[in-house]
Amino acid sequence: MKKAVEKICVPVARSRSRTPVATYSSQYRRTASPPRDQYLRYYEIARKTEKKPKILITGGLGQLGRSLASIYKFMYGEDSVILSDICKRPENVTELAPFQYLNIMDRNAIEEAIVNNNVDTIIHFSALLSAIGEANVPLALQVNCQGVQNVLEVSRIHRLKVFIPSTIGAFGPTTPRVSTPDLTIQRPRTIYGVTKVFAELLGEYYFEKYGVDFRSLRFPGIISDVQPGGGTTDYAIQIFYDALKYGKHKCYLRHDTALPMMYNDDCMASVINFLSTPSTKLSMRTYNVTGISFTPAQIAEAIQRVIPHFQIEYDICPIRQKIADTWPQSLDDSTARQDWNWSPEYDLDQTVNIMFKLLSKKLNIPLPFESYKEEPRTKVLESLEQNVSPAFITSLAESTPKVATL
Ligand SMILES: NC(=O)c1ccc[n+]([C@@H]2O[C@H](COP(=O)([O-])OP(=O)(O)OC[C@H]3O[C@@H](n4cnc5c(N)ncnc54)[C@H](O)[C@@H]3O)[C@@H](O)[C@H]2O)c1
Ligand SMILES: C[C@@H](O)[C@H](N)C(=O)O
């Protein structure tokens, strides 16, 4: 897959289209104080849950699956989550939820996994992302449409709760690009976008017609320390690897290409909070969620505040640039804020700081100076000690570092 993306991104000509420079300081810009510890929030949710869910994650070895599985394990125990995928687990990853091979093209196999493990919730992450999808349209159609159809059918038959993420890619060039609302024009020009609109609409149809508890969030580009799977927003992760390893990054998007993004912890929190919200509180089944919006030039500037010698160059990939030019520059997620108290925590500087902290550990490359002062974990534990059992404190202390280093 990686090879296919590289192939389509051999630069041929510089794109002439221009988008207005985005302002990073969105209406939701937050202060520079360290984000709250998400684990307190997860603990609260787990404590209030009457029946522990049993969750199957498809496409679980991709960018998003493993950290979500770790959090669910922390919340509801080792046997609460099953990760599945069609690829082998990476060699260096030892800490995983129970794992099994599952091809989402095989509906019987999905049913077998559901029935054998008494699953009540599917988190369907299997997909081909935007750039890789353009490189293999028939496969994108199969995985993103047939896969969704299989998952929804199985959810209907076995009365499952089902989460299928959507994306900013579900919008297109005729969509208002600044503060894009939940309900607006959706005429995407990528196969990824087309299949994601299909997933949103089919999921909502299954909800209306059969009462399937379908839920979806339109994610922006997600930034984490896990290598991404072939999207248009991937540069916003690669830039951190390159900054640490080489002190420079060659960006395939123009300097002024603004896109909405979100740090991984906020993404995980959005899924967990959304799925734990009672159905009665949801006014919609598909919501926008977002964190921050920035351009390559703006993230480069933020990186230079940590690594002053960092340099960015531009070598435009016409295919990815064309995709980015049709996507929103910022999202309006006010309905999610209103309906289920959605509230992201990480601004651009906090994202940069935590990314360097994680990658410096992962790649074993020291930072020029200590960039991130975290709330000491002992403080979080102290604040919990007043209310909860010693066994829980031990499990929190043990599980948290694993999530960060997976
Ligand atoms: N990462 C982001 O920035 C982002 C943003 C918006 C939406 N999303 C959505 O979130 C979900 C997860 O994204 P991700 O970044 O983890 O994707 P990813 O590309 O990293 O992982 C997708 C996984 O799906 C698996 N897969 C492919 N074909 C399969 C098949 N036939 N059966 C089973 N598994 C198969 C792949 O092996 C891969 O591990 C996707 O639906 C994606 O559209 C992601
Ligand atoms: C935005 C999202 O859907 C994905 N990261 C992509 O670029 O394709």
PDB file of N, CA, C and O in Angstrom, residues 177-201:
ATOM      1  N   ARG A 177     -16.177  25.759   2.760  1.00  0.00           N
ATOM      2  CA  ARG A 177     -14.918  25.178   3.252  1.00  0.00           C
ATOM      3  C   ARG A 177     -14.474  25.692   4.621  1.00  0.00           C
ATOM      4  O   ARG A 177     -13.561  25.137   5.225  1.00  0.00           O
ATOM      5  N   VAL A 178     -15.078  26.765   5.067  1.00  0.00           N
ATOM      6  CA  VAL A 178     -14.686  27.293   6.378  1.00  0.00           C
ATOM      7  C   VAL A 178     -15.832  27.034   7.353  1.00  0.00           C
ATOM      8  O   VAL A 178     -16.998  27.290   7.036  1.00  0.00           O
ATOM      9  N   SER A 179     -15.494  26.488   8.525  1.00  0.00           N
ATOM     10  CA  SER A 179     -16.509  26.098   9.517  1.00  0.00           C
ATOM     11  C   SER A 179     -17.620  25.275   8.878  1.00  0.00           C
ATOM     12  O   SER A 179     -18.810  25.549   9.055  1.00  0.00           O
ATOM     13  N   THR A 180     -17.240  24.261   8.155  1.00  0.00           N
ATOM     14  CA  THR A 180     -18.207  23.404   7.457  1.00  0.00           C
ATOM     15  C   THR A 180     -19.202  22.798   8.456  1.00  0.00           C
ATOM     16  O   THR A 180     -18.789  22.143   9.425  1.00  0.00           O
ATOM     17  N   PRO A 181     -20.497  23.006   8.246  1.00  0.00           N
ATOM     18  CA  PRO A 181     -21.473  22.477   9.209  1.00  0.00           C
ATOM     19  C   PRO A 181     -21.744  20.981   9.003  1.00  0.00           C
ATOM     20  O   PRO A 181     -21.286  20.391   8.017  1.00  0.00           O
ATOM     21  N   ASP A 182     -22.517  20.397   9.919  1.00  0.00           N
ATOM     22  CA  ASP A 182     -22.848  18.969   9.809  1.00  0.00           C
ATOM     23  C   ASP A 182     -23.697  18.684   8.577  1.00  0.00           C
ATOM     24  O   ASP A 182     -23.462  17.705   7.865  1.00  0.00           O
ATOM     25  N   LEU A 183     -24.689  19.531   8.374  1.00  0.00           N
ATOM     26  CA  LEU A 183     -25.606  19.302   7.263  1.00  0.00           C
ATOM     27  C   LEU A 183     -25.329  20.332   6.182  1.00  0.00           C
ATOM     28  O   LEU A 183     -25.573  21.527   6.377  1.00  0.00           O
ATOM     29  N   THR A 184     -24.794  19.857   5.081  1.00  0.00           N
ATOM     30  CA  THR A 184     -24.403  20.777   4.012  1.00  0.00           C
ATOM     31  C   THR A 184     -24.246  19.951   2.725  1.00  0.00           C
ATOM     32  O   THR A 184     -24.562  18.773   2.694  1.00  0.00           O
ATOM     33  N   ILE A 185     -23.740  20.601   1.683  1.00  0.00           N
ATOM     34  CA  ILE A 185     -23.557  19.896   0.403  1.00  0.00           C
ATOM     35  C   ILE A 185     -22.456  18.838   0.563  1.00  0.00           C
ATOM     36  O   ILE A 185     -21.384  19.137   1.078  1.00  0.00           O
ATOM     37  N   GLN A 186     -22.711  17.616   0.107  1.00  0.00           N
ATOM     38  CA  GLN A 186     -21.687  16.559   0.131  1.00  0.00           C
ATOM     39  C   GLN A 186     -21.555  15.953  -1.263  1.00  0.00           C
ATOM     40  O   GLN A 186     -22.298  15.043  -1.622  1.00  0.00           O
ATOM     41  N   ARG A 187     -20.673  16.519  -2.048  1.00  0.00           N
ATOM     42  CA  ARG A 187     -20.400  16.015  -3.401  1.00  0.00           C
ATOM     43  C   ARG A 187     -18.900  15.784  -3.529  1.00  0.00           C
ATOM     44  O   ARG A 187     -18.200  16.505  -4.244  1.00  0.00           O
ATOM     45  N   PRO A 188     -18.356  14.771  -2.787  1.00  0.00           N
ATOM     46  CA  PRO A 188     -16.901  14.554  -2.819  1.00  0.00           C
ATOM     47  C   PRO A 188     -16.427  14.121  -4.198  1.00  0.00           C
ATOM     48  O   PRO A 188     -17.197  13.557  -4.973  1.00  0.00           O
ATOM     49  N   ARG A 189     -15.143  14.365  -4.470  1.00  0.00           N
ATOM     50  CA  ARG A 189     -14.561  14.002  -5.777  1.00  0.00           C
ATOM     51  C   ARG A 189     -13.533  12.888  -5.666  1.00  0.00           C
ATOM     52  O   ARG A 189     -12.800  12.637  -6.608  1.00  0.00           O
ATOM     53  N   THR A 190     -13.424  12.265  -4.480  1.00  0.00           N
ATOM     54  CA  THR A 190     -12.512  11.120  -4.362  1.00  0.00           C
ATOM     55  C   THR A 190     -13.357   9.876  -4.140  1.00  0.00           C
ATOM     56  O   THR A 190     -14.479   9.955  -3.617  1.00  0.00           O
ATOM     57  N   ILE A 191     -12.785   8.717  -4.477  1.00  0.00           N
ATOM     58  CA  ILE A 191     -13.541   7.474  -4.263  1.00  0.00           C
ATOM     59  C   ILE A 191     -13.709   7.259  -2.753  1.00  0.00           C
ATOM     60  O   ILE A 191     -14.736   6.744  -2.295  1.00  0.00           O
ATOM     61  N   TYR A 192     -12.705   7.669  -1.983  1.00  0.00           N
ATOM     62  CA  TYR A 192     -12.792   7.573  -0.520  1.00  0.00           C
ATOM     63  C   TYR A 192     -14.011   8.354  -0.015  1.00  0.00           C
ATOM     64  O   TYR A 192     -14.833   7.843   0.746  1.00  0.00           O
ATOM     65  N   GLY A 193     -14.132   9.607  -0.494  1.00  0.00           N
ATOM     66  CA  GLY A 193     -15.253  10.451  -0.069  1.00  0.00           C
ATOM     67  C   GLY A 193     -16.594   9.858  -0.478  1.00  0.00           C
ATOM     68  O   GLY A 193     -17.551   9.837   0.309  1.00  0.00           O
ATOM     69  N   VAL A 194     -16.639   9.363  -1.716  1.00  0.00           N
ATOM     70  CA  VAL A 194     -17.894   8.791  -2.217  1.00  0.00           C
ATOM     71  C   VAL A 194     -18.304   7.604  -1.334  1.00  0.00           C
ATOM     72  O   VAL A 194     -19.460   7.477  -0.920  1.00  0.00           O
ATOM     73  N   THR A 195     -17.335   6.750  -1.003  1.00  0.00           N
ATOM     74  CA  THR A 195     -17.678   5.568  -0.201  1.00  0.00           C
ATOM     75  C   THR A 195     -18.043   5.960   1.235  1.00  0.00           C
ATOM     76  O   THR A 195     -18.839   5.291   1.887  1.00  0.00           O
ATOM     77  N   LYS A 196     -17.461   7.054   1.727  1.00  0.00           N
ATOM     78  CA  LYS A 196     -17.781   7.478   3.099  1.00  0.00           C
ATOM     79  C   LYS A 196     -19.180   8.107   3.165  1.00  0.00           C
ATOM     80  O   LYS A 196     -19.882   7.937   4.157  1.00  0.00           O
ATOM     81  N   VAL A 197     -19.586   8.806   2.098  1.00  0.00           N
ATOM     82  CA  VAL A 197     -20.970   9.319   2.066  1.00  0.00           C
ATOM     83  C   VAL A 197     -21.930   8.122   2.023  1.00  0.00           C
ATOM     84  O   VAL A 197     -22.954   8.092   2.714  1.00  0.00           O
ATOM     85  N   PHE A 198     -21.550   7.109   1.238  1.00  0.00           N
ATOM     86  CA  PHE A 198     -22.343   5.871   1.178  1.00  0.00           C
ATOM     87  C   PHE A 198     -22.493   5.273   2.588  1.00  0.00           C
ATOM     88  O   PHE A 198     -23.597   4.910   3.013  1.00  0.00           O
ATOM     89  N   ALA A 199     -21.383   5.210   3.331  1.00  0.00           N
ATOM     90  CA  ALA A 199     -21.420   4.618   4.683  1.00  0.00           C
ATOM     91  C   ALA A 199     -22.331   5.446   5.604  1.00  0.00           C
ATOM     92  O   ALA A 199     -23.132   4.891   6.358  1.00  0.00           O
ATOM     93  N   GLU A 200     -22.190   6.766   5.540  1.00  0.00           N
ATOM     94  CA  GLU A 200     -23.039   7.625   6.391  1.00  0.00           C
ATOM     95  C   GLU A 200     -24.514   7.372   6.087  1.00  0.00           C
ATOM     96  O   GLU A 200     -25.341   7.192   6.985  1.00  0.00           O
ATOM     97  N   LEU A 201     -24.839   7.394   4.776  1.00  0.00           N
ATOM     98  CA  LEU A 201     -26.252   7.298   4.383  1.00  0.00           C
ATOM     99  C   LEU A 201     -26.821   5.903   4.648  1.00  0.00           C
ATOM    100  O   LEU A 201     -27.948   5.763   5.117  1.00  0.00           O
TER     101      LEU A 201
END
